[in-house]
Amino acid sequence: MDTFIQTFFNIDIMMQAFPLLMKGAVMTLKLCAVVILCGLTGGLMLALAALSPRRFLRWSAIGFIDLFRALPPLVLLVFVYSGLPFAGIRLAPFWAVVIAFFLNNSAYFAEVFRAGINAVPKGQTEAARATGLSGPQTLIHVVLPQAIRNVLPDLLSNTVEVVKLTSLASVVSLSELLYNANMARSVTYNSSPLVLAAGMYLVLLWPLVRVVSRYQRGLSSSH
Amino acid sequence: MTKPRTMLEIAGLEKSFGEVQVLKSIDLKVQEGELVFVIGPSGSGKSTMLRCCNRLEEPTSGSIFIDGQRITDIPHRDLDRMRLKVGMVFQGFNLYPQMSVLKNVMLAQVKALKRSKAEAEARALEMLDQVGLKHKAGAMPAELSGGQQQRVAIARALALDPQVMLFDEPTSALDPELVGSVLKVMKGLREKGMTMLVVSHEMQFAREAADRVVFMDQGYVAEQGTPEEIFGAPKSERLKTFLSRVSHGDVEAEAD
C-alpha cells in the first residue's frame, strides 16, 4: 500500500512538479483557445458553405468536412508536423498542432452548426425575408441565434473534446500539460506527476461536463 | 370620383415545380383599398400565387405589378426593398421565438428600413396597440396564444408601412375560438383602407368583408365576382361542388 502511495500520490514529487505542470496547463489553455476559436469560425463558414445553393461551394465544403472527420487527428498531426517538412514546409510544434486540430475541429463544428441551422424552421427565414431583411441579416438576427441555441450542448461537448484532444500535442513535443507531466515522470522516476496532470484535466473539464449534462437533461425534460 | 388605382396586378402568371405546373395562367387585379379573397380546394395554387407576389416563390413566367412597378423582373439585390412594400402574414405566424414581441415588430424596421431604435419602438407600440396587444410588448412569443401570435405577426408586417398585405391562410392554424380576434384585426385594416389579398377558408368572413372573391381551381382563376355572386349564384360546376363541400365542413379535412 505504501509503495502504491509513494508511486502514484507522492505529495513531495507533486509539489516539485507543480510549477512545470502549471506551465503546461497554461500552454494547454492557450492551445484550446486558439483551436476552439478557429474551429468555431471555420466550422460556421463550412456549415454555411455546405448549405449554400451553389453546387461547387456546397460539394467542396461537404468533401472537406467528410475528409477531416474521417481522418484520425493524430494521423493529421503527425502528417502536418513530420510529413510536410519533406515538402519544405516546416512548422513550429504549436502551429502544427493548431493547423491539424483546426482542420479536424472545424469539420466537427461544421456538422454541429449544420444540424442547428437545419433545425430552424424554414418559415423563420421566409418571414424574415418577407419583411425585407437581406440574406445575411436573416442569418445573423433570425437563424443563427436559434441555430446556436439548438446545438449549444453539442458545441459545449465538442469543446470538451478539444481540450482532451490537445494532449495529443505531446507527440510533437509541445510542452503542454501531458508532455510536461510525462517529462516530470521520467525525471523523477515516479508516476505522481501524471496523476497530478490527470487531476488538473479533471478540474478543467469537470465543470464543463457538468454543464453539458445538466443542459441536456434540461432540454429533454422540457420536451 | 377618381379612377381607382391598381395596387396589385397579376398578368399571365405561371409557375411550375419541376414537371408539375401549379399555376397555369393567372390574371388578377386588386384595387387600392380592396379586400380580395381567394378560395379554392387545396392544391389549387392559391398559396403559390400569393408567394409569387413578393417573390418568395419565383414565377416561371408572367408579370406581377405592385403599385404599377413590375416586380417580376427586378434583380435579386433589389428584392429586399420591394418586399418592404408587400406585407405578408403566414399560416404558421413565424414569430422569432428568441425575441420579445416588441423586438419582433422592431427588427425589420431597424435593419431593413433603417429607422432609429426610438422611432421603430414607437411605431411598434402603435401597431401592437392597433392589434390590441400593446400590453404584451414585453412578452415572448411562446407565452402568447396562437391568435395573439398571429396578431403580432400582422403588426410586424404593418410596421413597415406596406402598400399591400398578403394573408396566407392566416387563421388555418388557430383554434376556432381564436379565429375571431384575427378576423377582427383584418376588418379593422380594411376600414383603414389597406389593400389586401387573402387566401383563406373563412367563407363567412369572405361573405361579410370581401369586396371580391376569386375562386381558384387547378391552377386557374375559375371564377370571380362579388361575394353575393360567388356564394349566391355560382356559375361553374366546380365552384358549386366546392361550395357544397365547404358547407359540409370537408374543406378543413382536405386542407390537412
Short mmCIF file of C-alpha atoms in Angstrom, two decimals:
data_model
loop_
_atom_site.label_atom_id
_atom_site.label_comp_id
_atom_site.label_asym_id
_atom_site.label_seq_id
_atom_site.Cartn_x
_atom_site.Cartn_y
_atom_site.Cartn_z
CA MET A 1 0.00 0.00 0.00
CA ASP A 2 2.79 2.36 0.94
CA THR A 3 4.59 1.71 -2.32
CA PHE A 4 1.38 2.41 -4.18
CA ILE A 5 1.01 5.80 -2.49
CA GLN A 6 4.71 6.52 -3.00
CA THR A 7 4.42 5.74 -6.70
CA PHE A 8 1.18 7.49 -7.56
CA PHE A 9 0.38 10.00 -4.84
CA ASN A 10 3.77 11.24 -3.72
CA ILE A 11 2.99 14.72 -2.41
CA ASP A 12 6.61 15.90 -2.40
CA ILE A 13 7.10 14.99 -6.03
CA MET A 14 3.77 16.56 -6.93
CA MET A 15 4.81 19.80 -5.24
CA GLN A 16 8.07 19.75 -7.16
CA ALA A 17 6.38 19.10 -10.44
CA PHE A 18 3.54 21.55 -9.89
CA PRO A 19 5.17 24.68 -11.42
CA LEU A 20 6.13 22.75 -14.55
CA LEU A 21 2.65 21.30 -14.82
CA MET A 22 1.08 24.72 -14.37
CA LYS A 23 3.20 25.95 -17.25
CA GLY A 24 1.92 23.01 -19.27
CA ALA A 25 -1.66 23.77 -18.28
CA VAL A 26 -1.26 27.35 -19.46
CA MET A 27 0.00 26.07 -22.80
CA THR A 28 -2.92 23.64 -22.98
CA LEU A 29 -5.34 26.51 -22.36
CA LYS A 30 -3.65 28.70 -24.94
CA LEU A 31 -3.84 25.90 -27.46
CA CYS A 32 -7.51 25.29 -26.65
CA ALA A 33 -8.36 28.95 -27.03
CA VAL A 34 -6.78 29.17 -30.46
CA VAL A 35 -8.10 25.82 -31.70
CA ILE A 36 -11.64 26.44 -30.42
CA LEU A 37 -11.84 29.97 -31.81
CA CYS A 38 -10.50 28.89 -35.19
CA GLY A 39 -12.65 25.76 -35.12
CA LEU A 40 -15.84 27.66 -34.34
CA THR A 41 -15.19 30.27 -37.01
CA GLY A 42 -14.09 27.75 -39.61
CA GLY A 43 -16.93 25.43 -38.66
CA LEU A 44 -19.54 28.14 -39.13
CA MET A 45 -18.11 29.12 -42.51
CA LEU A 46 -18.02 25.49 -43.59
CA ALA A 47 -21.58 24.91 -42.42
CA LEU A 48 -22.80 27.92 -44.38
CA ALA A 49 -20.89 26.74 -47.44
CA ALA A 50 -22.32 23.23 -47.02
CA LEU A 51 -25.84 24.73 -47.03
CA SER A 52 -25.15 27.04 -49.96
CA PRO A 53 -27.31 26.75 -53.07
CA ARG A 54 -24.11 27.00 -55.13
CA ARG A 55 -23.25 23.46 -56.05
CA PHE A 56 -19.47 23.82 -56.28
CA LEU A 57 -19.22 25.56 -52.91
CA ARG A 58 -21.59 23.07 -51.29
CA TRP A 59 -19.77 19.99 -52.53
CA SER A 60 -16.33 21.39 -51.70
CA ALA A 61 -17.46 22.07 -48.14
CA ILE A 62 -19.09 18.66 -47.76
CA GLY A 63 -15.95 17.00 -49.14
CA PHE A 64 -13.76 18.92 -46.71
CA ILE A 65 -16.00 18.06 -43.75
CA ASP A 66 -16.15 14.37 -44.62
CA LEU A 67 -12.42 14.13 -45.22
CA PHE A 68 -11.35 15.70 -41.95
CA ARG A 69 -13.96 13.93 -39.89
CA ALA A 70 -12.74 10.61 -41.24
CA LEU A 71 -9.01 11.26 -40.74
CA PRO A 72 -7.78 10.43 -37.21
CA PRO A 73 -6.50 13.66 -35.60
CA LEU A 74 -3.21 12.01 -34.58
CA VAL A 75 -2.53 10.99 -38.18
CA LEU A 76 -3.23 14.55 -39.28
CA LEU A 77 -0.95 15.95 -36.63
CA VAL A 78 1.97 13.67 -37.46
CA PHE A 79 1.48 14.40 -41.14
CA VAL A 80 1.46 18.17 -40.65
CA TYR A 81 4.43 18.12 -38.28
CA SER A 82 6.61 15.35 -39.72
CA GLY A 83 5.26 14.88 -43.22
CA LEU A 84 5.08 18.43 -44.53
CA PRO A 85 8.79 19.22 -43.93
CA PHE A 86 9.50 16.90 -46.86
CA ALA A 87 7.67 19.46 -48.98
CA GLY A 88 9.72 22.23 -47.46
CA ILE A 89 7.00 23.31 -45.02
CA ARG A 90 8.45 23.25 -41.54
CA LEU A 91 6.11 24.37 -38.77
CA ALA A 92 6.75 25.07 -35.10
CA PRO A 93 5.01 22.43 -32.93
CA PHE A 94 2.43 24.94 -31.73
CA TRP A 95 1.32 25.87 -35.23
CA ALA A 96 1.43 22.31 -36.46
CA VAL A 97 -0.96 21.39 -33.67
CA VAL A 98 -3.17 24.40 -34.34
CA ILE A 99 -3.43 23.60 -38.04
CA ALA A 100 -4.03 19.88 -37.61
CA PHE A 101 -6.67 20.34 -34.94
CA PHE A 102 -8.24 23.26 -36.75
CA LEU A 103 -8.80 21.01 -39.76
CA ASN A 104 -10.25 18.27 -37.58
CA ASN A 105 -12.32 20.56 -35.38
CA SER A 106 -13.77 22.88 -37.92
CA ALA A 107 -15.16 19.78 -39.63
CA TYR A 108 -16.82 18.68 -36.39
CA PHE A 109 -18.11 22.13 -35.52
CA ALA A 110 -19.41 22.45 -39.09
CA GLU A 111 -21.57 19.36 -38.63
CA VAL A 112 -22.91 20.73 -35.36
CA PHE A 113 -23.74 24.11 -36.88
CA ARG A 114 -25.28 22.48 -39.92
CA ALA A 115 -27.60 20.42 -37.76
CA GLY A 116 -28.52 23.53 -35.77
CA ILE A 117 -29.27 25.61 -38.84
CA ASN A 118 -31.28 22.80 -40.44
CA ALA A 119 -33.43 22.54 -37.34
CA VAL A 120 -34.60 26.17 -37.67
CA PRO A 121 -37.98 26.05 -39.43
CA LYS A 122 -38.00 27.38 -42.98
CA GLY A 123 -40.84 29.70 -42.05
CA GLN A 124 -38.44 31.74 -39.95
CA THR A 125 -36.32 32.59 -42.96
CA GLU A 126 -39.39 33.25 -45.09
CA ALA A 127 -40.87 35.59 -42.51
CA ALA A 128 -37.60 37.48 -42.22
CA ARG A 129 -37.07 37.75 -45.96
CA ALA A 130 -40.71 38.80 -46.44
CA THR A 131 -40.09 41.78 -44.16
CA GLY A 132 -37.24 42.94 -46.37
CA LEU A 133 -34.31 41.60 -44.37
CA SER A 134 -31.39 40.57 -46.57
CA GLY A 135 -29.98 37.05 -46.58
CA PRO A 136 -27.07 37.91 -44.26
CA GLN A 137 -29.33 39.92 -41.93
CA THR A 138 -31.73 36.99 -41.75
CA LEU A 139 -28.87 34.68 -40.90
CA ILE A 140 -27.38 36.92 -38.21
CA HIS A 141 -30.54 38.11 -36.48
CA VAL A 142 -33.01 35.29 -37.01
CA VAL A 143 -31.45 31.96 -37.99
CA LEU A 144 -28.12 31.78 -36.15
CA PRO A 145 -29.39 32.75 -32.68
CA GLN A 146 -31.92 29.91 -32.92
CA ALA A 147 -29.45 27.51 -34.52
CA ILE A 148 -26.85 28.05 -31.79
CA ARG A 149 -29.44 27.64 -29.07
CA ASN A 150 -30.48 24.37 -30.72
CA VAL A 151 -26.98 22.91 -30.55
CA LEU A 152 -25.45 24.60 -27.53
CA PRO A 153 -24.93 21.29 -25.66
CA ASP A 154 -23.21 19.80 -28.70
CA LEU A 155 -20.99 22.85 -29.10
CA LEU A 156 -20.01 22.56 -25.45
CA SER A 157 -19.34 18.85 -25.55
CA ASN A 158 -17.27 19.32 -28.68
CA THR A 159 -15.30 21.92 -26.76
CA VAL A 160 -14.62 19.32 -24.05
CA GLU A 161 -13.33 17.01 -26.77
CA VAL A 162 -10.96 19.72 -27.99
CA VAL A 163 -9.42 20.11 -24.55
CA LYS A 164 -8.83 16.37 -24.36
CA LEU A 165 -7.55 16.33 -27.93
CA THR A 166 -4.79 18.82 -27.16
CA SER A 167 -3.00 16.17 -25.08
CA LEU A 168 -2.05 14.59 -28.41
CA ALA A 169 0.22 17.59 -28.92
CA SER A 170 2.71 15.90 -26.58
CA VAL A 171 3.59 13.66 -29.53
CA VAL A 172 5.23 16.59 -31.34
CA SER A 173 6.96 17.66 -28.09
CA LEU A 174 4.82 20.69 -27.50
CA SER A 175 5.22 21.42 -23.79
CA GLU A 176 1.59 21.27 -22.85
CA LEU A 177 0.18 19.65 -19.73
CA LEU A 178 0.64 15.98 -20.63
CA TYR A 179 4.08 16.48 -22.17
CA ASN A 180 5.36 18.32 -19.10
CA ALA A 181 3.85 15.73 -16.76
CA ASN A 182 5.48 12.91 -18.66
CA MET A 183 8.77 14.75 -18.59
CA ALA A 184 8.47 15.16 -14.81
CA ARG A 185 7.69 11.45 -14.55
CA SER A 186 10.81 10.46 -16.43
CA VAL A 187 12.99 12.82 -14.40
CA THR A 188 11.62 11.73 -11.03
CA TYR A 189 11.08 8.03 -11.91
CA ASN A 190 7.67 8.45 -10.34
CA SER A 191 4.12 8.46 -11.73
CA SER A 192 2.71 11.06 -9.38
CA PRO A 193 3.11 13.93 -11.88
CA LEU A 194 0.88 12.03 -14.29
CA VAL A 195 -1.74 11.59 -11.60
CA LEU A 196 -1.50 15.29 -10.85
CA ALA A 197 -1.90 16.09 -14.54
CA ALA A 198 -4.96 13.86 -14.72
CA GLY A 199 -6.34 15.73 -11.72
CA MET A 200 -5.74 19.04 -13.46
CA TYR A 201 -7.57 17.88 -16.60
CA LEU A 202 -10.41 16.84 -14.33
CA VAL A 203 -10.55 20.22 -12.62
CA LEU A 204 -10.55 21.87 -16.03
CA LEU A 205 -13.19 19.70 -17.63
CA TRP A 206 -15.48 18.53 -14.88
CA PRO A 207 -17.44 21.80 -14.63
CA LEU A 208 -17.90 21.83 -18.40
CA VAL A 209 -19.05 18.22 -18.45
CA ARG A 210 -21.48 19.03 -15.62
CA VAL A 211 -22.91 21.98 -17.57
CA VAL A 212 -23.34 19.87 -20.69
CA SER A 213 -25.17 17.06 -18.95
CA ARG A 214 -27.39 19.45 -16.98
CA TYR A 215 -28.22 21.28 -20.16
CA GLN A 216 -29.05 18.05 -21.97
CA ARG A 217 -31.25 16.86 -19.10
CA GLY A 218 -32.94 20.26 -19.03
CA LEU A 219 -33.67 20.04 -22.74
CA SER A 220 -35.07 16.54 -22.61
CA SER A 221 -37.33 17.30 -19.64
CA SER A 222 -38.73 20.41 -21.28
CA HIS A 223 -39.71 18.46 -24.38
CA MET B 1 -64.70 60.15 -58.39
CA THR B 2 -61.11 59.39 -59.27
CA LYS B 3 -60.23 56.28 -61.16
CA PRO B 4 -59.32 53.51 -58.73
CA ARG B 5 -55.62 52.77 -58.56
CA THR B 6 -54.49 49.22 -59.24
CA MET B 7 -52.29 48.24 -56.32
CA LEU B 8 -51.59 44.67 -57.31
CA GLU B 9 -51.84 43.21 -60.76
CA ILE B 10 -51.07 39.66 -61.81
CA ALA B 11 -50.87 39.02 -65.53
CA GLY B 12 -50.41 35.64 -67.18
CA LEU B 13 -48.67 34.22 -64.12
CA GLU B 14 -47.39 30.67 -64.50
CA LYS B 15 -45.46 28.59 -62.02
CA SER B 16 -44.07 25.09 -62.34
CA PHE B 17 -42.28 22.97 -59.79
CA GLY B 18 -40.24 20.64 -61.96
CA GLU B 19 -42.73 18.85 -64.18
CA VAL B 20 -45.77 19.95 -62.21
CA GLN B 21 -47.45 23.12 -63.39
CA VAL B 22 -49.15 24.60 -60.35
CA LEU B 23 -50.24 27.92 -61.83
CA LYS B 24 -51.37 27.73 -65.44
CA SER B 25 -52.28 31.33 -66.22
CA ILE B 26 -53.43 33.67 -63.53
CA ASP B 27 -54.84 37.14 -64.15
CA LEU B 28 -55.94 39.16 -61.19
CA LYS B 29 -56.23 42.80 -60.19
CA VAL B 30 -56.58 44.27 -56.75
CA GLN B 31 -57.56 47.95 -56.50
CA GLU B 32 -56.35 50.26 -53.76
CA GLY B 33 -58.24 49.61 -50.54
CA GLU B 34 -59.83 46.46 -51.82
CA LEU B 35 -60.04 43.20 -49.88
CA VAL B 36 -59.89 40.32 -52.32
CA PHE B 37 -60.49 36.83 -51.07
CA VAL B 38 -59.02 33.78 -52.77
CA ILE B 39 -60.80 30.49 -52.21
CA GLY B 40 -60.41 27.08 -53.74
CA PRO B 41 -59.54 23.48 -52.97
CA SER B 42 -56.11 22.74 -51.57
CA GLY B 43 -53.58 22.16 -54.30
CA SER B 44 -55.27 24.73 -56.50
CA GLY B 45 -52.20 27.00 -56.28
CA LYS B 46 -53.62 29.73 -54.02
CA SER B 47 -50.64 29.92 -51.69
CA THR B 48 -48.15 29.62 -54.53
CA MET B 49 -49.80 32.55 -56.27
CA LEU B 50 -49.61 34.61 -53.10
CA ARG B 51 -45.96 33.70 -52.58
CA CYS B 52 -45.13 34.84 -56.09
CA CYS B 53 -46.42 38.32 -55.19
CA ASN B 54 -43.33 39.03 -53.04
CA ARG B 55 -41.16 36.54 -54.89
CA LEU B 56 -40.74 34.13 -52.04
CA GLU B 57 -41.54 31.89 -54.99
CA GLU B 58 -40.02 32.73 -58.38
CA PRO B 59 -42.67 32.83 -61.11
CA THR B 60 -41.92 30.69 -64.16
CA SER B 61 -43.44 33.29 -66.43
CA GLY B 62 -45.88 36.18 -66.41
CA SER B 63 -45.81 39.55 -64.69
CA ILE B 64 -46.76 40.96 -61.33
CA PHE B 65 -47.06 44.68 -60.66
CA ILE B 66 -47.14 46.31 -57.25
CA ASP B 67 -48.45 49.86 -57.45
CA GLY B 68 -47.51 49.96 -61.13
CA GLN B 69 -43.97 48.64 -60.66
CA ARG B 70 -43.21 45.34 -62.34
CA ILE B 71 -41.65 43.23 -59.62
CA THR B 72 -41.15 40.09 -61.65
CA ASP B 73 -38.05 41.35 -63.43
CA ILE B 74 -36.25 43.29 -60.72
CA PRO B 75 -32.82 41.87 -59.88
CA HIS B 76 -32.23 39.87 -56.73
CA ARG B 77 -30.31 42.62 -55.00
CA ASP B 78 -33.39 44.87 -55.14
CA LEU B 79 -35.83 42.26 -53.83
CA ASP B 80 -35.46 43.36 -50.21
CA ARG B 81 -36.55 46.91 -50.98
CA MET B 82 -39.54 45.65 -52.96
CA ARG B 83 -40.60 43.35 -50.13
CA LEU B 84 -40.93 46.30 -47.77
CA LYS B 85 -43.94 47.36 -49.82
CA VAL B 86 -45.60 43.96 -49.56
CA GLY B 87 -46.55 42.73 -46.10
CA MET B 88 -47.10 39.02 -45.65
CA VAL B 89 -48.82 37.03 -42.93
CA PHE B 90 -48.25 33.27 -42.77
CA GLN B 91 -50.37 30.38 -41.64
CA GLY B 92 -47.76 29.43 -39.02
CA PHE B 93 -47.25 33.01 -37.66
CA ASN B 94 -43.45 32.57 -37.80
CA LEU B 95 -42.64 34.96 -34.98
CA TYR B 96 -38.99 34.88 -33.95
CA PRO B 97 -39.08 32.80 -30.76
CA GLN B 98 -35.87 34.20 -29.28
CA MET B 99 -37.11 37.81 -29.28
CA SER B 100 -39.78 39.64 -27.32
CA VAL B 101 -42.95 40.70 -29.10
CA LEU B 102 -41.67 44.27 -29.29
CA LYS B 103 -38.33 43.17 -30.79
CA ASN B 104 -40.18 41.03 -33.33
CA VAL B 105 -42.03 44.11 -34.56
CA MET B 106 -38.90 46.30 -34.45
CA LEU B 107 -36.33 44.08 -36.18
CA ALA B 108 -37.05 44.76 -39.85
CA GLN B 109 -37.85 48.40 -39.15
CA VAL B 110 -34.35 48.90 -37.79
CA LYS B 111 -32.40 46.56 -40.08
CA ALA B 112 -34.27 46.88 -43.38
CA LEU B 113 -35.95 50.30 -43.16
CA LYS B 114 -33.02 51.78 -41.17
CA ARG B 115 -35.30 53.50 -38.72
CA SER B 116 -33.79 54.62 -35.44
CA LYS B 117 -34.46 52.36 -32.44
CA ALA B 118 -36.65 55.01 -30.80
CA GLU B 119 -38.69 55.53 -33.94
CA ALA B 120 -39.04 51.79 -34.51
CA GLU B 121 -40.14 51.21 -30.94
CA ALA B 122 -42.75 53.97 -31.10
CA ARG B 123 -44.08 52.57 -34.36
CA ALA B 124 -44.05 49.01 -32.99
CA LEU B 125 -46.06 50.02 -29.93
CA GLU B 126 -48.51 51.89 -32.14
CA MET B 127 -49.00 48.80 -34.34
CA LEU B 128 -49.28 46.48 -31.34
CA ASP B 129 -51.93 48.83 -29.98
CA GLN B 130 -53.79 48.60 -33.28
CA VAL B 131 -53.95 44.79 -32.98
CA GLY B 132 -54.87 45.06 -29.28
CA LEU B 133 -51.63 43.69 -27.87
CA LYS B 134 -49.71 46.69 -26.62
CA HIS B 135 -49.76 45.19 -23.12
CA LYS B 136 -47.91 42.12 -24.45
CA ALA B 137 -44.95 44.07 -25.87
CA GLY B 138 -42.57 42.59 -23.32
CA ALA B 139 -43.82 39.01 -23.63
CA MET B 140 -42.07 36.24 -25.52
CA PRO B 141 -43.98 34.68 -28.47
CA ALA B 142 -44.24 31.31 -26.70
CA GLU B 143 -46.25 32.96 -23.92
CA LEU B 144 -48.97 34.04 -26.36
CA SER B 145 -51.93 32.16 -27.77
CA GLY B 146 -51.96 31.38 -31.48
CA GLY B 147 -54.41 34.19 -32.14
CA GLN B 148 -52.23 36.65 -30.28
CA GLN B 149 -49.13 35.46 -32.14
CA GLN B 150 -50.87 35.97 -35.46
CA ARG B 151 -51.90 39.48 -34.48
CA VAL B 152 -48.28 40.25 -33.58
CA ALA B 153 -47.26 38.89 -36.99
CA ILE B 154 -49.76 41.28 -38.58
CA ALA B 155 -48.33 44.16 -36.54
CA ARG B 156 -44.82 43.15 -37.60
CA ALA B 157 -45.81 43.40 -41.26
CA LEU B 158 -47.81 46.63 -40.82
CA ALA B 159 -44.97 48.40 -39.03
CA LEU B 160 -43.12 48.60 -42.35
CA ASP B 161 -45.95 50.62 -43.93
CA PRO B 162 -46.64 48.17 -46.77
CA GLN B 163 -48.85 49.12 -49.70
CA VAL B 164 -50.33 45.66 -49.99
CA MET B 165 -50.90 42.95 -47.40
CA LEU B 166 -50.89 39.27 -48.33
CA PHE B 167 -52.52 36.78 -45.98
CA ASP B 168 -51.71 33.11 -46.47
CA GLU B 169 -54.38 31.15 -44.59
CA PRO B 170 -53.96 33.37 -41.54
CA THR B 171 -56.47 31.50 -39.38
CA SER B 172 -56.00 27.90 -40.52
CA ALA B 173 -53.64 27.02 -37.67
CA LEU B 174 -55.85 28.57 -34.99
CA ASP B 175 -58.30 27.05 -32.56
CA PRO B 176 -61.81 28.10 -33.59
CA GLU B 177 -62.32 30.38 -30.60
CA LEU B 178 -59.21 32.39 -31.51
CA VAL B 179 -60.11 32.98 -35.17
CA GLY B 180 -62.45 35.88 -34.41
CA SER B 181 -59.75 38.12 -32.91
CA VAL B 182 -57.59 37.84 -36.02
CA LEU B 183 -60.50 38.45 -38.39
CA LYS B 184 -61.45 41.50 -36.35
CA VAL B 185 -57.98 42.96 -36.88
CA MET B 186 -58.26 42.28 -40.61
CA LYS B 187 -61.64 44.00 -40.72
CA GLY B 188 -60.13 47.00 -38.96
CA LEU B 189 -57.39 47.10 -41.57
CA ARG B 190 -59.90 47.12 -44.37
CA GLU B 191 -61.69 50.05 -42.79
CA LYS B 192 -58.38 51.90 -42.74
CA GLY B 193 -58.13 51.36 -46.49
CA MET B 194 -55.40 48.70 -46.60
CA THR B 195 -55.19 46.74 -49.84
CA MET B 196 -55.41 43.03 -49.02
CA LEU B 197 -55.19 39.75 -50.84
CA VAL B 198 -56.33 36.93 -48.59
CA VAL B 199 -56.12 33.18 -49.10
CA SER B 200 -58.46 31.61 -46.58
CA HIS B 201 -61.18 29.09 -45.89
CA GLU B 202 -63.18 31.51 -43.72
CA MET B 203 -66.21 31.67 -46.01
CA GLN B 204 -68.36 33.53 -43.52
CA PHE B 205 -65.71 36.22 -43.27
CA ALA B 206 -65.42 36.38 -47.05
CA ARG B 207 -69.17 36.96 -47.27
CA GLU B 208 -69.05 39.77 -44.73
CA ALA B 209 -65.82 41.55 -45.50
CA ALA B 210 -64.57 40.81 -49.00
CA ASP B 211 -65.03 43.23 -51.88
CA ARG B 212 -64.39 40.46 -54.34
CA VAL B 213 -63.94 36.72 -54.19
CA VAL B 214 -61.72 34.76 -56.53
CA PHE B 215 -62.21 31.03 -56.97
CA MET B 216 -59.08 29.17 -57.99
CA ASP B 217 -59.08 25.62 -59.26
CA GLN B 218 -56.36 23.50 -60.85
CA GLY B 219 -54.04 26.45 -61.44
CA TYR B 220 -56.60 28.78 -63.00
CA VAL B 221 -58.84 31.57 -61.78
CA ALA B 222 -62.04 29.68 -62.47
CA GLU B 223 -64.50 32.35 -61.42
CA GLN B 224 -64.53 35.73 -59.70
CA GLY B 225 -67.08 38.24 -58.54
CA THR B 226 -68.66 39.91 -55.56
CA PRO B 227 -69.35 37.69 -52.53
CA GLU B 228 -73.05 37.73 -53.49
CA GLU B 229 -72.25 36.46 -56.97
CA ILE B 230 -69.80 33.81 -55.88
CA PHE B 231 -71.72 32.46 -52.91
CA GLY B 232 -75.24 33.35 -54.03
CA ALA B 233 -75.10 32.46 -57.70
CA PRO B 234 -72.06 30.33 -58.52
CA LYS B 235 -71.84 29.67 -62.26
CA SER B 236 -69.35 26.85 -62.76
CA GLU B 237 -69.97 23.29 -61.68
CA ARG B 238 -66.63 23.17 -59.93
CA LEU B 239 -67.40 26.17 -57.75
CA LYS B 240 -70.81 24.71 -56.88
CA THR B 241 -69.20 21.42 -55.89
CA PHE B 242 -66.54 23.22 -53.88
CA LEU B 243 -69.05 25.37 -52.03
CA SER B 244 -71.26 22.45 -51.15
CA ARG B 245 -68.28 20.53 -49.82
CA VAL B 246 -67.17 23.54 -47.77
CA SER B 247 -70.61 23.96 -46.28
CA HIS B 248 -70.39 20.35 -45.16
CA GLY B 249 -67.11 21.14 -43.47
CA ASP B 250 -64.99 18.94 -45.71
CA VAL B 251 -62.50 21.56 -46.70
CA GLU B 252 -60.62 21.61 -43.42
CA ALA B 253 -60.09 17.89 -43.58
CA GLU B 254 -58.85 18.27 -47.11
CA ALA B 255 -56.50 21.08 -46.17
CA ASP B 256 -54.69 18.84 -43.70
#
